[in-house]
mmCIF file of C-alpha atoms and ligand atoms in Angstrom:
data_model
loop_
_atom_site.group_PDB
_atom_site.id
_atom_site.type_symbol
_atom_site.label_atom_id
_atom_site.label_comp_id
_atom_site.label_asym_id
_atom_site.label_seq_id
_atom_site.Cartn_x
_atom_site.Cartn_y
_atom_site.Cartn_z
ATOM 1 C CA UNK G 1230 -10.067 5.362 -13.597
ATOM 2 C CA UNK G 1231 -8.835 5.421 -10.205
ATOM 3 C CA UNK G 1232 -5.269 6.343 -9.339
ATOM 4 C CA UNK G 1233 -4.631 4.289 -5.789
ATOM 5 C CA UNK G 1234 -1.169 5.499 -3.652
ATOM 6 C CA UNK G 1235 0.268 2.149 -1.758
ATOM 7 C CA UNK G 1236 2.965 2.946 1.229
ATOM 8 C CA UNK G 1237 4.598 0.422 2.896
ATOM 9 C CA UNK G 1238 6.236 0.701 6.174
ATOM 10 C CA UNK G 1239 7.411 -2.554 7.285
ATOM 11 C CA UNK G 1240 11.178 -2.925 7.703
ATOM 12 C CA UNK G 1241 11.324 -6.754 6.577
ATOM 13 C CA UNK G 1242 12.098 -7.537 3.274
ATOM 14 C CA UNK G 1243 10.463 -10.688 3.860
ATOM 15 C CA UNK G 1244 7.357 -12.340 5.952
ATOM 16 C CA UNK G 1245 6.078 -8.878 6.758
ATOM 17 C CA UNK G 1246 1.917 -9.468 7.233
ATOM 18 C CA UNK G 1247 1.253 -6.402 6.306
ATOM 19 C CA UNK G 1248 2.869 -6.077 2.854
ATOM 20 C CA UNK G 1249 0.444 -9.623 2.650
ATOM 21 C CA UNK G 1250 -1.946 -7.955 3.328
ATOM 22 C CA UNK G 1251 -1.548 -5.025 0.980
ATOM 23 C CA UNK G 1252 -0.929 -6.841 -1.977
ATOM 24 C CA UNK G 1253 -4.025 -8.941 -1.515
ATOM 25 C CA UNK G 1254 -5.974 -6.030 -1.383
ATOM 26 C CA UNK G 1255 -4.481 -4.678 -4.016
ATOM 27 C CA UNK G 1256 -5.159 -7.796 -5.785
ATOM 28 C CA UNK G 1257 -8.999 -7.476 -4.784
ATOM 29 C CA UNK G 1258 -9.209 -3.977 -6.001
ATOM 30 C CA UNK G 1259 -8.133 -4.543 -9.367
ATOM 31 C CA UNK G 1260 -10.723 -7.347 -9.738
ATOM 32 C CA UNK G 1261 -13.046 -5.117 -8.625
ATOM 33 C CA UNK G 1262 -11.828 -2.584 -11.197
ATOM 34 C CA UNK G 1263 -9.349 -3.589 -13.491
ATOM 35 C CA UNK G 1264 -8.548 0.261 -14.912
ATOM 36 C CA UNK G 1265 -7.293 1.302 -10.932
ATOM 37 C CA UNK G 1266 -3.480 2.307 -11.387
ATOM 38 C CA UNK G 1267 -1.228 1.897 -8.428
ATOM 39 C CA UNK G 1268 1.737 4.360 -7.572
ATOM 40 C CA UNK G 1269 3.582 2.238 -4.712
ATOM 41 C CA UNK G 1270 6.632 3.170 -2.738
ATOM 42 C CA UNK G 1271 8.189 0.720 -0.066
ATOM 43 C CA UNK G 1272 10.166 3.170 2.346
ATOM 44 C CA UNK G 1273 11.840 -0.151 4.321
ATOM 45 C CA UNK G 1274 13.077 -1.681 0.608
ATOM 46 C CA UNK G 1275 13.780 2.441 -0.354
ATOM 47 C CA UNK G 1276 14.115 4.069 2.782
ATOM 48 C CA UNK G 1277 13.606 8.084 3.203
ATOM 49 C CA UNK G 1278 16.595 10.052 4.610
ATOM 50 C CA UNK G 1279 15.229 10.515 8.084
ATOM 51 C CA UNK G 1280 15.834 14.773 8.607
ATOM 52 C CA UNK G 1281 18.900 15.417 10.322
ATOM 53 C CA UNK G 1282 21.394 18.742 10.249
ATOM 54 C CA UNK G 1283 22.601 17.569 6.719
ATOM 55 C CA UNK G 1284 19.317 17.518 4.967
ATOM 56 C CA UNK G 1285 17.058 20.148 6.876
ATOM 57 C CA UNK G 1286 17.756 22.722 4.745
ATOM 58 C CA UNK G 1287 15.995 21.081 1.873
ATOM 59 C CA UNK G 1288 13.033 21.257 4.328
ATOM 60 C CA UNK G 1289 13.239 24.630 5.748
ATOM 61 C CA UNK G 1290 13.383 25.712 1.718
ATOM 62 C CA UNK G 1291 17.015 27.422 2.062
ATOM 63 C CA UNK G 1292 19.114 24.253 0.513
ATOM 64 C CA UNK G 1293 21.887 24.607 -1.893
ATOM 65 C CA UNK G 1294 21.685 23.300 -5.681
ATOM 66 C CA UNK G 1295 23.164 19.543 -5.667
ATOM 67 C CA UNK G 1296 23.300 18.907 -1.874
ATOM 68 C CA UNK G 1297 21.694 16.683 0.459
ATOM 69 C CA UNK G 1298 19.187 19.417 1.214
ATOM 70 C CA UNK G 1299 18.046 19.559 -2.419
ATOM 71 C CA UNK G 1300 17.696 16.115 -2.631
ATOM 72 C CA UNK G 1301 15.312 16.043 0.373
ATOM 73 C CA UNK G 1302 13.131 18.829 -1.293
ATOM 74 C CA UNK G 1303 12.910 17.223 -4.558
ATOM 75 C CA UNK G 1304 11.904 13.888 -3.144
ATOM 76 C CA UNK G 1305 9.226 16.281 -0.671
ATOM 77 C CA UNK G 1306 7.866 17.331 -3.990
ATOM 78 C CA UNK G 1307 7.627 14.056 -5.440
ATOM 79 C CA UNK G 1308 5.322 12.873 -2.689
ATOM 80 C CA UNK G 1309 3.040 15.171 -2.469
ATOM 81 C CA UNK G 1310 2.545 14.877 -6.327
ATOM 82 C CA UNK G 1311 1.984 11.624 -5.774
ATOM 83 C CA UNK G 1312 -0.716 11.661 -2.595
ATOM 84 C CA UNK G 1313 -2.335 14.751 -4.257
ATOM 85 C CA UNK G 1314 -2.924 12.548 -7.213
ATOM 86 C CA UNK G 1315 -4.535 9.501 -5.481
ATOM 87 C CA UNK G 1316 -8.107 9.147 -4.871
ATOM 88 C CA UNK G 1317 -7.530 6.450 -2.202
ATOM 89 C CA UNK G 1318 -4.485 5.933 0.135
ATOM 90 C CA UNK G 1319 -3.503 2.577 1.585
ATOM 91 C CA UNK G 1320 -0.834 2.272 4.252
ATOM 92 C CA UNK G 1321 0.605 -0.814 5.377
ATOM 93 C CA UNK G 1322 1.338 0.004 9.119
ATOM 94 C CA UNK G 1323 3.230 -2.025 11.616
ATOM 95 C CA UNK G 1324 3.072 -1.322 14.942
ATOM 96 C CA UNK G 1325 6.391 -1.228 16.493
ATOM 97 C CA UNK G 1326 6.991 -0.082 20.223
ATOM 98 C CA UNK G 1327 3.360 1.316 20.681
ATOM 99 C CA UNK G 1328 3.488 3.677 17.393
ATOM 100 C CA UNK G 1329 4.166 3.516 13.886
ATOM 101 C CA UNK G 1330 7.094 2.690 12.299
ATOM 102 C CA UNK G 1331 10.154 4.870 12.052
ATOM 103 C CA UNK G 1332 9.787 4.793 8.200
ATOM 104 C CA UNK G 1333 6.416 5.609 8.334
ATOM 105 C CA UNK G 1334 7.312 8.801 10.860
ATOM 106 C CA UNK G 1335 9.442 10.071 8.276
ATOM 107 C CA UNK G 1336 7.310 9.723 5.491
ATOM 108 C CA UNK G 1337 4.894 11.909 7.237
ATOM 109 C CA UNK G 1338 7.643 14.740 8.476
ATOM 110 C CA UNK G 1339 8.419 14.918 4.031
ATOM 111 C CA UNK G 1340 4.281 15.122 3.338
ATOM 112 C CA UNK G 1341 3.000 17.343 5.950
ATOM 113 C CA UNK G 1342 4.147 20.857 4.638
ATOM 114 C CA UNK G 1343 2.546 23.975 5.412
ATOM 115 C CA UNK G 1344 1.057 25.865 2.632
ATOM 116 C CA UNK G 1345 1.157 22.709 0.000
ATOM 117 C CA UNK G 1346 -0.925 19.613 2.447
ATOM 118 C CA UNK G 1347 -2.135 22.138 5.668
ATOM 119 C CA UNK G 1348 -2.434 25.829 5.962
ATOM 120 C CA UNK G 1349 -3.035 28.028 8.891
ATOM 121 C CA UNK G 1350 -5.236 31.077 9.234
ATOM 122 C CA UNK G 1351 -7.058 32.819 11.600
ATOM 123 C CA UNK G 1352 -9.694 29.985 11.833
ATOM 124 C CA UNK G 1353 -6.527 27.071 12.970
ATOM 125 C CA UNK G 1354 -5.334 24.536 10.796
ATOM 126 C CA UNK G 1355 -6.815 23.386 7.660
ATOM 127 C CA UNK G 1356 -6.081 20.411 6.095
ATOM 128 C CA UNK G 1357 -5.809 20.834 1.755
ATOM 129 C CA UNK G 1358 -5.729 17.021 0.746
ATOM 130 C CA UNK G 1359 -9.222 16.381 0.309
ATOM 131 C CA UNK G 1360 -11.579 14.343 -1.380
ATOM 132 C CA UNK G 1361 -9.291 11.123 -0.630
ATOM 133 C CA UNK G 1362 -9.956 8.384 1.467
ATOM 134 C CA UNK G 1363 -7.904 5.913 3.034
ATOM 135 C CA UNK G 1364 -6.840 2.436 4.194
ATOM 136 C CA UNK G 1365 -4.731 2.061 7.217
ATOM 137 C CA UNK G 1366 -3.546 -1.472 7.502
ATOM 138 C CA UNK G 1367 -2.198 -2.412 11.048
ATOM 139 C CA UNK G 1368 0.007 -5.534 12.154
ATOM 140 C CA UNK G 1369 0.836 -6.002 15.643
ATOM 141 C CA UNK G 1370 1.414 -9.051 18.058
ATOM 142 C CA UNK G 1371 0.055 -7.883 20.746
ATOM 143 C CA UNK G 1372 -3.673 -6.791 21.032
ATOM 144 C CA UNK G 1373 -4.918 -2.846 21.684
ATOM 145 C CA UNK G 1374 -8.824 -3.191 20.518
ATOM 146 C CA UNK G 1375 -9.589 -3.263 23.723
ATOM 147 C CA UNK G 1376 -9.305 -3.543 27.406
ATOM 148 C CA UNK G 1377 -6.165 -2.405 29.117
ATOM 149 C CA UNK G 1378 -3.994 -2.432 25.463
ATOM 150 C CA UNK G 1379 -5.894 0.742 23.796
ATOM 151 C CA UNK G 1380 -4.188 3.003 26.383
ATOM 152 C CA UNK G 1381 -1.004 2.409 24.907
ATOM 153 C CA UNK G 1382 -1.848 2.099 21.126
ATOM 154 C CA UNK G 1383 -0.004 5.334 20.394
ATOM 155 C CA UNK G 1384 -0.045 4.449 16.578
ATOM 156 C CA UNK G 1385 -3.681 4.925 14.984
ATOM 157 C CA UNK G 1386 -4.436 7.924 16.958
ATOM 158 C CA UNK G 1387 -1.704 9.267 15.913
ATOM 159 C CA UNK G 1388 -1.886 8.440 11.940
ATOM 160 C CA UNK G 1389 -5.589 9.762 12.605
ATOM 161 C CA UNK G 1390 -4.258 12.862 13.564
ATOM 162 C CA UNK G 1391 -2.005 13.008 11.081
ATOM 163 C CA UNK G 1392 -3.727 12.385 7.931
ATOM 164 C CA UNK G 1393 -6.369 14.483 9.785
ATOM 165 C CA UNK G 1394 -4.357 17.193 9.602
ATOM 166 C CA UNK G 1395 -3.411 17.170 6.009
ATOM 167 C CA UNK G 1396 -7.286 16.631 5.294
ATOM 168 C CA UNK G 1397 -7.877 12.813 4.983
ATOM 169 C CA UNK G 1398 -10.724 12.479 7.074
ATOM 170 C CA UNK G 1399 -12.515 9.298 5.491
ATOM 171 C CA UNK G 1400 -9.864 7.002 7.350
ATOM 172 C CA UNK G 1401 -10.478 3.003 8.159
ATOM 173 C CA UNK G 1402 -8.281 1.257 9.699
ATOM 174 C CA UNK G 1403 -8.035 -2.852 9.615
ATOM 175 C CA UNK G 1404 -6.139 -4.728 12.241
ATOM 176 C CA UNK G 1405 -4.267 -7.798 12.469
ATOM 177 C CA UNK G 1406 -3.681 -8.264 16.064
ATOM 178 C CA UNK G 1407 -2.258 -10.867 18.107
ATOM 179 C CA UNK G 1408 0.071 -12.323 15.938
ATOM 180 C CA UNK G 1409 2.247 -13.259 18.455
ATOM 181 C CA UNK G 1410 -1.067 -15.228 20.498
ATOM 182 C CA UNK G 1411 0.041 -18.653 18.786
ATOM 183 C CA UNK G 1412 0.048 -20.211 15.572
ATOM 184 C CA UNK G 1413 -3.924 -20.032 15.204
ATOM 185 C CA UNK G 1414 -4.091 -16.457 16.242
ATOM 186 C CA UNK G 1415 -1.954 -15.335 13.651
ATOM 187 C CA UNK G 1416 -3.770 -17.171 10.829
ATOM 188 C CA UNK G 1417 -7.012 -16.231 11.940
ATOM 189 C CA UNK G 1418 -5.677 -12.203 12.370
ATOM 190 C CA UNK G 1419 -4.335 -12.508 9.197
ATOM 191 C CA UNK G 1420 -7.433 -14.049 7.600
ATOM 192 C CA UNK G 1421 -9.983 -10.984 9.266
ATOM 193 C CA UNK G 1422 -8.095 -8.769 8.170
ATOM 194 C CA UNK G 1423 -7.736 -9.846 4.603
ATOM 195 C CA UNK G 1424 -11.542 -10.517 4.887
ATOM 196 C CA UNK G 1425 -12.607 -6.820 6.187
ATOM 197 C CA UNK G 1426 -10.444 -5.807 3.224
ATOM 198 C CA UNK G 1427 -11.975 -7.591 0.249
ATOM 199 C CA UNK G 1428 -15.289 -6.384 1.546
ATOM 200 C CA UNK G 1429 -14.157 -2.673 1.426
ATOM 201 C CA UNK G 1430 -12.175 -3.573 -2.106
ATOM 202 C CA UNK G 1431 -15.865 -4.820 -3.144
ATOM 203 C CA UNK G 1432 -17.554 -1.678 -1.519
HETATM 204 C C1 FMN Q 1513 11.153 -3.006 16.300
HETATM 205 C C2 FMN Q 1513 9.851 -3.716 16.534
HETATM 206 C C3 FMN Q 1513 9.002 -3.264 17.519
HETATM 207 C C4 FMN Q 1513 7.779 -3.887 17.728
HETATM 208 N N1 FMN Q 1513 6.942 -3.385 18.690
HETATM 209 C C5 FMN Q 1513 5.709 -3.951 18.844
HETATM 210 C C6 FMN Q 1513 4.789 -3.404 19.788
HETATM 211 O O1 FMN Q 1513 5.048 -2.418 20.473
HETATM 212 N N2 FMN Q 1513 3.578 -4.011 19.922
HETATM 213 C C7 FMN Q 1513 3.219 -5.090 19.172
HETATM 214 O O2 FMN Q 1513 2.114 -5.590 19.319
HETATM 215 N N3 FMN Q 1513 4.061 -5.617 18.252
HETATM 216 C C8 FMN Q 1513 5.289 -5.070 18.081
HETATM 217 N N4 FMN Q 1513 6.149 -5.569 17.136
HETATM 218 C C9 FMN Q 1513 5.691 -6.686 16.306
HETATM 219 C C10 FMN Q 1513 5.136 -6.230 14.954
HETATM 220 O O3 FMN Q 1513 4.150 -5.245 15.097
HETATM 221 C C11 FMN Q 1513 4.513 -7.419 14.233
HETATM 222 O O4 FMN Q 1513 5.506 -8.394 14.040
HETATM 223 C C12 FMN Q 1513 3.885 -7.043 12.896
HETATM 224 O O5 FMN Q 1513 3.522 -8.202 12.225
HETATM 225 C C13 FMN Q 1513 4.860 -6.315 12.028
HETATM 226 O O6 FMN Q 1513 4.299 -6.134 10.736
HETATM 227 P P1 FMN Q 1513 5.158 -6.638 9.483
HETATM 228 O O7 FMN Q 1513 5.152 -8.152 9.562
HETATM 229 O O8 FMN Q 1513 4.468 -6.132 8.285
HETATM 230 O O9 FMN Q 1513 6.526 -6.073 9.640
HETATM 231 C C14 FMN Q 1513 7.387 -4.998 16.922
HETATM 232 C C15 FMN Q 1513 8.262 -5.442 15.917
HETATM 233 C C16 FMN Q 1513 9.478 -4.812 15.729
HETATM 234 C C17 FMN Q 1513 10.386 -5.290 14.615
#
């Protein structure tokens, strides 16, 4: 049984592609194997509490019982439970103004934590989520495969890095670009994209 971790990033509570998207590969995994469990958290229907002066402390470990600080460590806790226990990560990413999304940002700043998802030593970082792979699903109107757009796609290299860093190495990614091209554009970005992903649900 396989134990799959679904993050959503959009901030729409409706028409967002790439919650489509996820669920229908969701769907297609669980045809492929009907025991996978999902653990799913929606951070634009649930946002995080982006860090700020009133919650830092929870990060920096120094937080008082019952205050905002606590609440942010507890919740830090409860996500890296929950990534350490997937086998396979899927993150519904949309690209907004060249990067990932604010939600997504923050989600990261409550995962990456030295000691529990990255160490350093005398060698440089190490990342201590292993064995995982994942699914990076991006949306975006505009299109950065190639030509003069991939010099300002500032979000995959930078989830790369980032789930890099923490150890997830076996990272694809699956685009649905230029969305914003016209009505036949969108459809056919949406349909590749759902496409590439029942083949890898199938893999
Ligand atoms: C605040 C904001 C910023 C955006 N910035 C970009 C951008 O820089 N490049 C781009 O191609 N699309 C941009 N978009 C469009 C989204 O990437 C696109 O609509 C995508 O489908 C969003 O995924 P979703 O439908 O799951 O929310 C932006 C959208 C929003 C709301």
């Amino acid at each position: 049984m396989s134990n799959t971790l679904i993050i959503h990033s959009t901030v729409k509570s409706e028409g967002s592609v790439s919650r489509v998207l996820t669920e229908s590969y969701k769907s297609d995994l669980k045809k492929a194997d009907p025991s996978v469990t999902f653990t799913e958290y929606d951070l634009g229907l649930n946002p995080l509490p982006a860090l700020s002066a009133s919650n830092i402390s929870g990060f920096f470990g120094t937080a008082e019982p019952e205050s905002e600080g606590a609440a942010l460590a507890a919740k830090r806790e409860e996500l890296i439970t929950a990534l350490e226990a997937a086998d396979k990560i899927i993150i519904g990413a949309p690209m907004y103004n060249f990067g990932m999304s604010a939600l997504l940002k923050t989600w990261f700043d409550y995962v990456l934590k030295s000691g529990r998802t990255f160490r350093y030593s005398e060698a440089g970082p190490e990342g201590l989520v292993t064995g995982k792979s994942a699914i990076v699903i991006e949306t975006r109107d505009g299109f950065y495969s190639e030509g003069d757009g991939t010099a300002v796609d500032f979000q995959e290299g930078h989830i790369r890095t980032l789930l890099g860093f923490m150890g997830v190495t076996d990272v694809t990614f699956v685009r649905a670009e230029k969305m914003a091209f016209g009505p036949e554009a969108k459809t056919a970005a949406i349909e590749g994209a759902a496409n590439d992903l029942s083949a890898l649900a199938a893999a």
